[in-house]
């Protein structure tokens, strides 16, 4: 397992079900938990996680590192047990929808999320089905293997906890040493109503986003295959304006209660590919239109979930998930902004491939069906300018073991995009490390990765876990 985030993260259509950001954990945890939960389900449908060299520069807004550290406590205390739990969890459910719900119920019972997230996930799945989203079928994950030679089998408000409670019942103090989070089952979920499969899968059954102009239209947006999603409380900046300029793609901006509506409404009017969902629009048109949207808290990073639904309702085939302080890198002319999607507008995931490298040792070591929740640290493989580094969400009790590993040997191969669920691109400048790294490293915010023409994408072993984010 390797963590991924939402700072420069591309989600392909087959993994849209995994976009949901939990609402009952702190903002510094929500995207990392999402990455691990999603990776567990991706293993059941043969989807892979790929890391790429940096495509953005992270010009991070001011943060208090101790506040970040406090909000990241679950990452430090629970991640190792979470990965062990995910690796041992299994389901015999025949549909992906049922497996997802079963996993989230188990996560609640083992004290990783709260009840509101189980209910929200059920509503999320219903909303996707109403929008006509076609869930992938469960398959034997080992059937999808890379073609290779040789072949081997903050925003500042993100630091604040969500309004729902965050349990710490699994962490007990004992004398002067304390006690680790156990990860044991501490409660039961008793609501047994099943989510009915959508016999009309792939057909739009409900329009969730009515026109804001009151002209009687039931449809807001435009058909667009490539979407970008961001939520913000800041005025338009280089990050958002750069994405708005991308050709053959669309952008949805999800406002919150303190977002400056006027400047974003002006931006949306000036750009045919930009849509702004103000807090007032959300309250007036969406609250009674979807139980899922109604459950999303204001003043929360999780309002990004509404943007995901908007993009999906408007024909998205891939979604670029980014934060408002991640500036897309320009080409050598310092003006042209390349698309972060790696694909043309008329792409076919079955006829395009992504090239990558992978560590032979890590791939073979994680080849067993259960590898005791093996975490995978992608950063040392990507030419970092800092030694001994790790991404936010990597279990800190595994760092010493990780740094003692031998220099890896690499093999090279390719995968069809249809076998890729998530593409996590790295950030130069101030990449997504945790508060512990930032507080203990000199020049921790002056960071770069190898971006030379010889740099390769990195395939995360399918039986390991790596975090990714939502910025």
Tab-separated table of C-alpha atoms in Angstrom:
chain	number	residue	atom	x	y	z
A	1	UNK	CA	0.000	0.000	0.000
A	2	UNK	CA	1.196	3.525	-0.796
A	3	UNK	CA	-0.633	6.736	0.167
A	4	UNK	CA	-1.861	9.096	-2.537
A	5	UNK	CA	-3.447	12.509	-2.092
A	6	UNK	CA	-5.499	15.057	-4.033
A	7	UNK	CA	-2.868	17.649	-4.823
A	8	UNK	CA	-2.274	16.522	-8.391
A	9	UNK	CA	-4.174	13.287	-8.671
A	10	UNK	CA	-5.914	11.902	-11.746
A	11	UNK	CA	-8.768	9.437	-11.241
A	12	UNK	CA	-9.826	7.328	-14.203
A	13	UNK	CA	-13.457	6.365	-14.792
A	14	UNK	CA	-13.153	2.813	-13.474
A	15	UNK	CA	-12.128	4.206	-10.058
A	16	UNK	CA	-14.679	7.043	-9.716
A	17	UNK	CA	-16.447	5.106	-6.971
A	18	UNK	CA	-13.279	5.694	-4.878
A	19	UNK	CA	-13.412	9.507	-5.034
A	20	UNK	CA	-15.480	9.953	-1.872
A	21	UNK	CA	-13.667	11.892	0.883
A	22	UNK	CA	-14.656	10.810	4.427
A	23	UNK	CA	-16.345	13.462	6.573
A	24	UNK	CA	-15.737	12.110	10.105
A	25	UNK	CA	-11.942	12.352	10.205
A	26	UNK	CA	-9.701	15.448	10.233
A	27	UNK	CA	-8.985	17.153	6.923
A	28	UNK	CA	-5.321	16.112	7.092
A	29	UNK	CA	-6.478	12.478	7.244
A	30	UNK	CA	-9.476	12.298	4.909
A	31	UNK	CA	-7.681	11.998	1.560
A	32	UNK	CA	-5.094	9.551	2.925
A	33	UNK	CA	-7.743	7.276	4.416
A	34	UNK	CA	-9.548	7.485	1.068
A	35	UNK	CA	-6.392	6.363	-0.740
A	36	UNK	CA	-5.941	3.292	1.422
A	37	UNK	CA	-9.620	2.282	1.415
A	38	UNK	CA	-9.749	2.679	-2.367
A	39	UNK	CA	-6.580	0.673	-2.957
A	40	UNK	CA	-8.025	-2.276	-1.046
A	41	UNK	CA	-11.070	-2.394	-3.331
A	42	UNK	CA	-8.976	-1.755	-6.462
A	43	UNK	CA	-7.161	-5.014	-5.740
A	44	UNK	CA	-10.462	-6.867	-6.216
A	45	UNK	CA	-11.025	-5.403	-9.685
A	46	UNK	CA	-7.452	-5.433	-11.001
A	47	UNK	CA	-6.756	-1.691	-10.951
A	48	UNK	CA	-3.306	-0.234	-10.285
A	49	UNK	CA	-1.892	2.921	-8.674
A	50	UNK	CA	0.850	4.754	-10.597
A	51	UNK	CA	3.097	7.573	-9.362
A	52	UNK	CA	4.492	10.075	-11.885
A	53	UNK	CA	7.222	12.748	-11.773
A	54	UNK	CA	6.082	16.236	-10.697
A	55	UNK	CA	3.647	18.187	-12.863
A	56	UNK	CA	2.977	20.985	-10.347
A	57	UNK	CA	4.814	23.270	-7.969
A	58	UNK	CA	3.221	23.378	-4.540
A	59	UNK	CA	3.128	26.973	-3.269
A	60	UNK	CA	1.594	26.093	0.054
A	61	UNK	CA	-0.563	28.571	1.921
A	62	UNK	CA	0.505	29.408	5.475
A	63	UNK	CA	0.091	26.488	7.895
A	64	UNK	CA	0.785	26.016	11.582
A	65	UNK	CA	2.825	22.812	11.693
A	66	UNK	CA	1.759	21.941	15.239
A	67	UNK	CA	-1.895	22.295	14.214
A	68	UNK	CA	-1.182	20.060	11.246
A	69	UNK	CA	0.578	17.588	13.546
A	70	UNK	CA	-2.453	17.486	15.852
A	71	UNK	CA	-4.798	16.883	12.918
A	72	UNK	CA	-2.525	14.107	11.631
A	73	UNK	CA	-2.491	12.083	14.876
A	74	UNK	CA	-4.637	9.257	13.399
A	75	UNK	CA	-2.074	8.881	10.601
A	76	UNK	CA	0.714	8.378	13.139
A	77	UNK	CA	-1.192	6.087	15.501
A	78	UNK	CA	-3.524	4.059	13.284
A	79	UNK	CA	-2.005	3.616	9.826
A	80	UNK	CA	0.006	0.441	10.503
A	81	UNK	CA	-3.003	-1.305	12.013
A	82	UNK	CA	-5.199	-0.014	9.204
A	83	UNK	CA	-2.950	-1.600	6.566
A	84	UNK	CA	-2.906	-4.893	8.462
A	85	UNK	CA	-6.695	-4.751	8.681
A	86	UNK	CA	-7.134	-3.978	4.978
A	87	UNK	CA	-4.771	-6.777	4.003
A	88	UNK	CA	-6.717	-9.328	6.048
A	89	UNK	CA	-10.194	-8.071	5.066
A	90	UNK	CA	-12.107	-9.997	2.414
A	91	UNK	CA	-15.582	-10.164	0.950
A	92	UNK	CA	-17.580	-12.679	-1.053
A	93	UNK	CA	-20.083	-10.093	-2.272
A	94	UNK	CA	-20.743	-10.405	-5.986
A	95	UNK	CA	-21.057	-6.689	-6.773
A	96	UNK	CA	-18.557	-3.923	-6.216
A	97	UNK	CA	-21.211	-1.770	-4.548
A	98	UNK	CA	-21.812	-4.426	-1.889
A	99	UNK	CA	-18.098	-4.896	-1.254
A	100	UNK	CA	-17.548	-1.180	-0.802
A	101	UNK	CA	-20.353	-0.912	1.754
A	102	UNK	CA	-19.146	-4.013	3.597
A	103	UNK	CA	-15.634	-2.554	3.835
A	104	UNK	CA	-16.881	0.771	5.175
A	105	UNK	CA	-19.032	-0.984	7.762
A	106	UNK	CA	-15.959	-2.922	8.913
A	107	UNK	CA	-13.927	0.286	9.040
A	108	UNK	CA	-16.578	1.792	11.313
A	109	UNK	CA	-16.636	-1.290	13.528
A	110	UNK	CA	-12.859	-1.132	13.918
A	111	UNK	CA	-12.812	2.584	14.815
A	112	UNK	CA	-11.322	4.145	11.675
A	113	UNK	CA	-14.397	6.162	10.688
A	114	UNK	CA	-17.718	7.089	12.290
A	115	UNK	CA	-21.296	6.087	11.503
A	116	UNK	CA	-21.981	9.196	9.400
A	117	UNK	CA	-19.397	8.035	6.879
A	118	UNK	CA	-21.051	4.647	6.435
A	119	UNK	CA	-24.366	6.360	5.721
A	120	UNK	CA	-22.690	8.878	3.405
A	121	UNK	CA	-20.949	6.106	1.459
A	122	UNK	CA	-24.269	4.343	0.927
A	123	UNK	CA	-25.775	7.623	-0.314
A	124	UNK	CA	-22.708	8.219	-2.511
A	125	UNK	CA	-23.200	4.862	-4.226
A	126	UNK	CA	-26.912	5.589	-4.754
A	127	UNK	CA	-26.051	9.003	-6.226
A	128	UNK	CA	-23.562	7.421	-8.630
A	129	UNK	CA	-26.154	4.893	-9.753
A	130	UNK	CA	-28.710	7.671	-10.263
A	131	UNK	CA	-26.180	9.449	-12.478
A	132	UNK	CA	-25.798	6.300	-14.568
A	133	UNK	CA	-22.292	5.417	-13.397
A	134	UNK	CA	-21.430	1.845	-14.341
A	135	UNK	CA	-19.551	0.103	-11.538
A	136	UNK	CA	-16.752	-2.257	-12.622
A	137	UNK	CA	-17.262	-5.964	-12.122
A	138	UNK	CA	-15.357	-7.846	-9.445
A	139	UNK	CA	-12.614	-9.982	-10.972
A	140	UNK	CA	-9.576	-11.940	-9.910
A	141	UNK	CA	-7.085	-9.106	-9.434
A	142	UNK	CA	-4.093	-11.297	-10.295
A	143	UNK	CA	-5.368	-11.629	-13.869
A	144	UNK	CA	-4.288	-8.067	-14.664
A	145	UNK	CA	-0.502	-7.917	-14.649
A	146	UNK	CA	1.912	-5.483	-16.310
A	147	UNK	CA	3.444	-6.279	-19.659
A	148	UNK	CA	7.145	-6.104	-18.863
A	149	UNK	CA	10.527	-7.540	-19.776
A	150	UNK	CA	11.109	-9.470	-17.623
A	151	UNK	CA	7.516	-10.184	-16.549
A	152	UNK	CA	6.779	-10.099	-12.839
A	153	UNK	CA	3.785	-11.607	-11.333
A	154	UNK	CA	-4.552	23.868	2.864
A	155	UNK	CA	-6.126	25.281	2.578
A	156	UNK	CA	-5.821	26.262	6.271
A	157	UNK	CA	-9.251	24.814	7.132
A	158	UNK	CA	-8.005	21.338	6.206
A	159	UNK	CA	-6.099	21.207	9.494
A	160	UNK	CA	-9.372	21.303	11.443
A	161	UNK	CA	-11.339	18.133	12.253
A	162	UNK	CA	-14.711	17.636	10.590
A	163	UNK	CA	-17.761	18.526	12.669
A	164	UNK	CA	-18.559	14.873	13.392
A	165	UNK	CA	-16.815	13.220	16.324
A	166	UNK	CA	-13.409	11.609	15.958
A	167	UNK	CA	-13.019	8.593	18.196
A	168	UNK	CA	-9.808	7.797	20.030
A	169	UNK	CA	-11.244	4.857	21.943
A	170	UNK	CA	-8.627	2.481	20.557
A	171	UNK	CA	-5.721	4.442	22.097
A	172	UNK	CA	-5.241	3.974	25.837
A	173	UNK	CA	-2.567	5.379	28.114
A	174	UNK	CA	-0.764	3.050	30.470
A	175	UNK	CA	1.640	4.552	32.962
A	176	UNK	CA	4.376	6.550	31.268
A	177	UNK	CA	4.584	4.482	28.092
A	178	UNK	CA	1.059	4.540	26.679
A	179	UNK	CA	-0.560	1.855	24.572
A	180	UNK	CA	-0.822	1.482	20.823
A	181	UNK	CA	-4.090	1.634	18.943
A	182	UNK	CA	-5.324	-1.952	18.829
A	183	UNK	CA	-7.355	-1.977	15.644
A	184	UNK	CA	-9.717	-4.490	17.224
A	185	UNK	CA	-13.446	-4.515	16.559
A	186	UNK	CA	-15.107	-2.302	19.189
A	187	UNK	CA	-18.727	-2.011	17.918
A	188	UNK	CA	-21.237	-3.443	15.473
A	189	UNK	CA	-23.244	-2.003	12.625
A	190	UNK	CA	-26.808	-3.313	12.579
A	191	UNK	CA	-28.442	-1.614	9.576
A	192	UNK	CA	-28.801	-4.417	7.030
A	193	UNK	CA	-30.816	-2.958	4.156
A	194	UNK	CA	-29.078	-3.817	0.899
A	195	UNK	CA	-28.338	-1.358	-1.869
A	196	UNK	CA	-30.309	-2.537	-4.866
A	197	UNK	CA	-28.318	-3.037	-8.037
A	198	UNK	CA	-29.177	-0.612	-10.791
A	199	UNK	CA	-30.662	-2.593	-13.672
A	200	UNK	CA	-30.309	0.520	-15.809
A	201	UNK	CA	-26.607	0.919	-15.078
A	202	UNK	CA	-25.015	3.333	-17.516
A	203	UNK	CA	-28.253	5.316	-17.986
A	204	UNK	CA	-28.839	8.701	-16.330
A	205	UNK	CA	-31.805	8.307	-13.997
A	206	UNK	CA	-31.672	11.660	-12.239
A	207	UNK	CA	-30.228	15.136	-12.839
A	208	UNK	CA	-28.771	16.315	-9.523
A	209	UNK	CA	-27.650	19.752	-10.719
A	210	UNK	CA	-30.469	22.015	-11.989
A	211	UNK	CA	-29.774	25.280	-13.793
A	212	UNK	CA	-29.015	28.146	-11.373
A	213	UNK	CA	-30.706	30.752	-13.597
A	214	UNK	CA	-34.229	29.503	-12.981
A	215	UNK	CA	-35.059	28.949	-16.654
A	216	UNK	CA	-36.704	25.604	-16.062
A	217	UNK	CA	-33.697	23.652	-17.306
A	218	UNK	CA	-32.936	20.454	-15.412
A	219	UNK	CA	-29.332	20.318	-16.571
A	220	UNK	CA	-26.386	22.449	-15.483
A	221	UNK	CA	-23.003	21.993	-17.167
A	222	UNK	CA	-21.700	20.594	-20.435
A	223	UNK	CA	-20.604	17.237	-21.735
A	224	UNK	CA	-16.860	17.054	-21.163
A	225	UNK	CA	-14.626	13.986	-20.856
A	226	UNK	CA	-11.825	15.600	-18.841
A	227	UNK	CA	-12.711	17.454	-15.667
A	228	UNK	CA	-10.754	19.152	-12.898
A	229	UNK	CA	-12.221	19.594	-9.409
A	230	UNK	CA	-11.227	22.012	-6.649
A	231	UNK	CA	-12.785	23.554	-3.561
A	232	UNK	CA	-11.481	26.867	-2.253
A	233	UNK	CA	-12.002	29.750	0.136
A	234	UNK	CA	-9.423	31.943	-1.634
A	235	UNK	CA	-9.734	34.238	-4.645
A	236	UNK	CA	-8.644	32.915	-8.068
A	237	UNK	CA	-4.888	32.464	-8.235
A	238	UNK	CA	-2.246	31.058	-10.560
A	239	UNK	CA	-3.231	27.502	-9.701
A	240	UNK	CA	-6.927	27.823	-10.528
A	241	UNK	CA	-6.430	30.166	-13.480
A	242	UNK	CA	-3.853	27.792	-14.973
A	243	UNK	CA	-6.258	24.852	-14.870
A	244	UNK	CA	-9.020	27.056	-16.310
A	245	UNK	CA	-6.796	27.630	-19.363
A	246	UNK	CA	-6.356	23.944	-20.181
A	247	UNK	CA	-7.630	23.030	-23.621
A	248	UNK	CA	-10.353	20.419	-24.156
A	249	UNK	CA	-11.142	20.123	-20.462
A	250	UNK	CA	-13.567	21.589	-17.944
A	251	UNK	CA	-13.228	22.866	-14.381
A	252	UNK	CA	-15.742	22.876	-11.529
A	253	UNK	CA	-15.030	25.031	-8.471
A	254	UNK	CA	-16.942	24.193	-5.294
A	255	UNK	CA	-17.461	27.221	-3.081
A	256	UNK	CA	-17.935	27.318	0.677
A	257	UNK	CA	-19.680	29.780	2.962
A	258	UNK	CA	-16.774	32.258	2.999
A	259	UNK	CA	-15.715	31.943	-0.655
A	260	UNK	CA	-15.882	35.177	-2.649
A	261	UNK	CA	-18.797	34.334	-4.951
A	262	UNK	CA	-18.506	37.445	-7.121
A	263	UNK	CA	-14.985	36.758	-8.412
A	264	UNK	CA	-15.753	33.128	-9.246
A	265	UNK	CA	-19.062	33.941	-10.906
A	266	UNK	CA	-17.158	36.436	-13.056
A	267	UNK	CA	-14.547	33.786	-13.909
A	268	UNK	CA	-17.252	31.255	-14.828
A	269	UNK	CA	-18.998	33.785	-17.085
A	270	UNK	CA	-15.734	34.546	-18.877
A	271	UNK	CA	-14.853	30.888	-19.477
A	272	UNK	CA	-17.206	28.448	-21.175
A	273	UNK	CA	-15.370	25.523	-19.602
A	274	UNK	CA	-15.538	26.757	-15.969
A	275	UNK	CA	-18.434	26.171	-13.560
A	276	UNK	CA	-18.823	27.583	-10.070
A	277	UNK	CA	-21.059	26.019	-7.417
A	278	UNK	CA	-21.558	28.711	-4.786
A	279	UNK	CA	-22.693	27.891	-1.266
A	280	UNK	CA	-25.956	29.719	-1.974
A	281	UNK	CA	-26.527	27.602	-5.115
A	282	UNK	CA	-25.824	24.447	-3.134
A	283	UNK	CA	-28.283	25.439	-0.386
A	284	UNK	CA	-31.033	26.504	-2.781
A	285	UNK	CA	-30.877	23.778	-5.419
A	286	UNK	CA	-28.997	20.757	-4.099
A	287	UNK	CA	-29.881	20.115	-0.460
A	288	UNK	CA	-33.260	18.567	-1.214
A	289	UNK	CA	-32.081	16.985	-4.443
A	290	UNK	CA	-29.729	14.406	-2.958
A	291	UNK	CA	-29.391	12.868	0.546
A	292	UNK	CA	-25.671	12.583	-0.120
A	293	UNK	CA	-25.175	16.270	-0.908
A	294	UNK	CA	-27.312	17.223	2.086
A	295	UNK	CA	-24.983	15.261	4.370
A	296	UNK	CA	-21.832	17.128	3.250
A	297	UNK	CA	-20.763	19.660	5.921
A	298	UNK	CA	-19.929	23.268	5.096
A	299	UNK	CA	-16.503	24.655	6.094
A	300	UNK	CA	-15.102	21.281	5.163
A	301	UNK	CA	-12.685	19.990	2.559
A	302	UNK	CA	-15.227	17.212	1.944
A	303	UNK	CA	-17.423	19.579	-0.073
A	304	UNK	CA	-15.120	18.568	-2.891
A	305	UNK	CA	-17.299	15.456	-3.088
A	306	UNK	CA	-20.032	17.597	-4.653
A	307	UNK	CA	-17.626	18.629	-7.408
A	308	UNK	CA	-16.863	15.003	-8.183
A	309	UNK	CA	-20.574	14.286	-8.643
A	310	UNK	CA	-20.935	17.365	-10.856
A	311	UNK	CA	-18.114	16.206	-13.120
A	312	UNK	CA	-19.487	12.662	-13.319
A	313	UNK	CA	-22.947	13.987	-14.152
A	314	UNK	CA	-21.390	15.897	-17.056
A	315	UNK	CA	-19.697	13.011	-18.806
A	316	UNK	CA	-16.320	12.825	-17.027
A	317	UNK	CA	-14.083	9.946	-18.063
A	318	UNK	CA	-11.228	11.125	-15.871
A	319	UNK	CA	-11.013	13.673	-13.067
A	320	UNK	CA	-7.960	15.740	-12.123
A	321	UNK	CA	-8.131	16.332	-8.370
A	322	UNK	CA	-6.087	19.343	-7.238
A	323	UNK	CA	-5.707	21.960	-4.526
A	324	UNK	CA	-5.729	25.726	-4.992
A	325	UNK	CA	-2.039	26.110	-4.167
A	326	UNK	CA	-0.720	23.625	-6.748
A	327	UNK	CA	0.496	25.431	-9.869
A	328	UNK	CA	0.824	23.390	-13.056
A	329	UNK	CA	4.370	23.458	-14.406
A	330	UNK	CA	4.873	25.243	-17.704
A	331	UNK	CA	6.915	23.923	-20.593
A	332	UNK	CA	10.294	25.342	-21.605
A	333	UNK	CA	8.667	28.414	-23.133
A	334	UNK	CA	7.452	29.297	-19.601
A	335	UNK	CA	3.962	29.900	-20.994
A	336	UNK	CA	2.467	26.671	-22.337
A	337	UNK	CA	0.743	24.593	-19.660
A	338	UNK	CA	0.677	20.905	-20.612
A	339	UNK	CA	-2.368	18.846	-19.752
A	340	UNK	CA	-1.886	16.730	-16.618
A	341	UNK	CA	-4.012	13.931	-17.990
A	342	UNK	CA	-1.515	12.115	-20.248
A	343	UNK	CA	-4.368	11.432	-22.689
A	344	UNK	CA	-5.970	13.058	-25.709
A	345	UNK	CA	-9.559	14.269	-25.630
A	346	UNK	CA	-10.735	11.369	-27.808
A	347	UNK	CA	-8.831	8.740	-25.845
A	348	UNK	CA	-9.752	5.090	-25.473
A	349	UNK	CA	-8.430	3.534	-22.273
A	350	UNK	CA	-8.236	0.143	-23.958
A	351	UNK	CA	-5.950	1.378	-26.727
A	352	UNK	CA	-3.544	3.616	-24.791
A	353	UNK	CA	-0.813	2.418	-22.461
A	354	UNK	CA	1.205	4.032	-19.682
A	355	UNK	CA	4.914	3.240	-19.369
A	356	UNK	CA	6.424	2.690	-15.948
A	357	UNK	CA	9.236	1.267	-13.894
A	358	UNK	CA	8.806	-0.942	-10.876
A	359	UNK	CA	11.032	-2.324	-8.178
A	360	UNK	CA	11.659	-6.029	-8.725
A	361	UNK	CA	12.358	-6.608	-5.043
A	362	UNK	CA	9.243	-4.806	-3.837
A	363	UNK	CA	7.065	-6.517	-6.420
A	364	UNK	CA	8.271	-10.007	-5.539
A	365	UNK	CA	8.179	-9.340	-1.799
A	366	UNK	CA	4.568	-8.215	-2.022
A	367	UNK	CA	3.465	-11.008	-4.337
A	368	UNK	CA	1.708	-13.085	-1.689
A	369	UNK	CA	-2.039	-12.620	-1.336
A	370	UNK	CA	-1.490	-11.325	2.187
A	371	UNK	CA	1.673	-9.362	2.890
A	372	UNK	CA	0.778	-8.183	6.412
A	373	UNK	CA	-0.371	-4.818	5.099
A	374	UNK	CA	2.920	-3.967	3.441
A	375	UNK	CA	3.359	-0.170	3.025
A	376	UNK	CA	5.225	1.118	-0.009
A	377	UNK	CA	7.171	4.391	0.035
A	378	UNK	CA	7.275	5.729	-3.541
A	379	UNK	CA	9.327	8.883	-2.895
A	380	UNK	CA	12.842	7.348	-2.738
A	381	UNK	CA	12.205	5.885	-6.208
A	382	UNK	CA	11.457	9.298	-7.750
A	383	UNK	CA	14.818	11.078	-7.407
A	384	UNK	CA	14.060	13.292	-4.366
A	385	UNK	CA	16.391	16.131	-3.416
A	386	UNK	CA	15.917	15.217	0.279
A	387	UNK	CA	17.314	12.019	1.727
A	388	UNK	CA	15.109	9.852	3.950
A	389	UNK	CA	11.734	11.185	2.913
A	390	UNK	CA	8.197	9.822	2.952
A	391	UNK	CA	4.701	10.975	1.904
A	392	UNK	CA	1.985	12.076	4.317
A	393	UNK	CA	0.185	8.943	5.434
A	394	UNK	CA	3.122	6.540	5.335
A	395	UNK	CA	3.190	4.677	8.695
A	396	UNK	CA	5.937	6.313	10.727
A	397	UNK	CA	6.665	3.154	12.733
A	398	UNK	CA	7.794	1.552	9.452
A	399	UNK	CA	10.234	4.310	8.481
A	400	UNK	CA	13.412	2.782	9.936
A	401	UNK	CA	12.695	-0.519	8.207
A	402	UNK	CA	11.947	1.354	4.982
A	403	UNK	CA	15.204	3.320	5.043
A	404	UNK	CA	17.270	0.172	5.676
A	405	UNK	CA	16.173	-1.443	2.409
A	406	UNK	CA	18.748	-2.207	-0.244
A	407	UNK	CA	19.055	-0.164	-3.429
A	408	UNK	CA	16.278	-1.497	-5.665
A	409	UNK	CA	16.630	-3.029	-9.096
A	410	UNK	CA	14.073	-1.862	-11.643
A	411	UNK	CA	12.223	-3.532	-14.455
A	412	UNK	CA	10.201	-1.677	-17.059
A	413	UNK	CA	6.855	-2.328	-18.636
A	414	UNK	CA	3.507	-0.885	-19.603
A	415	UNK	CA	-0.161	-1.170	-18.682
A	416	UNK	CA	-3.296	-0.233	-20.598
A	417	UNK	CA	-5.007	2.739	-18.974
A	418	UNK	CA	-8.001	0.464	-18.444
A	419	UNK	CA	-5.934	-1.294	-15.750
A	420	UNK	CA	-5.050	1.971	-13.959
A	421	UNK	CA	-7.379	3.454	-11.362
A	422	UNK	CA	-5.406	6.393	-9.963
A	423	UNK	CA	-2.385	8.382	-11.142
A	424	UNK	CA	-0.651	10.349	-8.377
A	425	UNK	CA	1.673	13.054	-9.677
A	426	UNK	CA	4.298	14.523	-7.397
A	427	UNK	CA	4.830	18.180	-6.447
A	428	UNK	CA	7.998	20.246	-6.429
A	429	UNK	CA	8.517	23.033	-3.916
A	430	UNK	CA	6.652	21.973	-0.785
A	431	UNK	CA	5.366	18.464	-1.552
A	432	UNK	CA	2.824	16.554	0.472
A	433	UNK	CA	4.876	15.436	3.465
A	434	UNK	CA	3.523	15.329	6.998
A	435	UNK	CA	4.078	17.817	9.813
A	436	UNK	CA	6.623	15.513	11.449
A	437	UNK	CA	8.840	15.682	8.364
A	438	UNK	CA	8.418	19.439	7.982
A	439	UNK	CA	9.282	20.148	11.634
A	440	UNK	CA	12.388	17.932	11.688
A	441	UNK	CA	14.053	18.711	8.354
A	442	UNK	CA	15.990	21.765	7.289
A	443	UNK	CA	14.698	23.251	4.031
A	444	UNK	CA	11.749	20.869	4.106
A	445	UNK	CA	9.781	23.240	1.881
A	446	UNK	CA	12.518	23.500	-0.767
A	447	UNK	CA	12.074	20.145	-2.379
A	448	UNK	CA	12.274	18.730	-5.873
A	449	UNK	CA	12.066	15.412	-7.699
A	450	UNK	CA	13.835	14.241	-10.823
A	451	UNK	CA	12.015	15.677	-13.839
A	452	UNK	CA	14.546	14.752	-16.529
A	453	UNK	CA	13.507	13.101	-19.767
A	454	UNK	CA	14.788	9.770	-18.463
A	455	UNK	CA	12.531	9.804	-15.404
A	456	UNK	CA	9.886	7.096	-15.429
A	457	UNK	CA	6.478	6.625	-13.895
A	458	UNK	CA	6.396	4.239	-10.933
A	459	UNK	CA	4.005	1.305	-10.579
A	460	UNK	CA	2.966	0.583	-6.992
A	461	UNK	CA	2.966	-3.209	-6.428
A	462	UNK	CA	-0.627	-4.415	-6.465
A	463	UNK	CA	-0.205	-6.206	-3.121
A	464	UNK	CA	1.366	-3.209	-1.390
A	465	UNK	CA	-0.172	0.106	-0.301
A	466	UNK	CA	0.930	3.707	-0.927
A	467	UNK	CA	-0.951	6.846	0.189
A	468	UNK	CA	-2.253	9.428	-2.280
A	469	UNK	CA	-3.973	12.704	-1.443
A	470	UNK	CA	-6.714	15.088	-2.597
A	471	UNK	CA	-4.873	18.350	-3.086
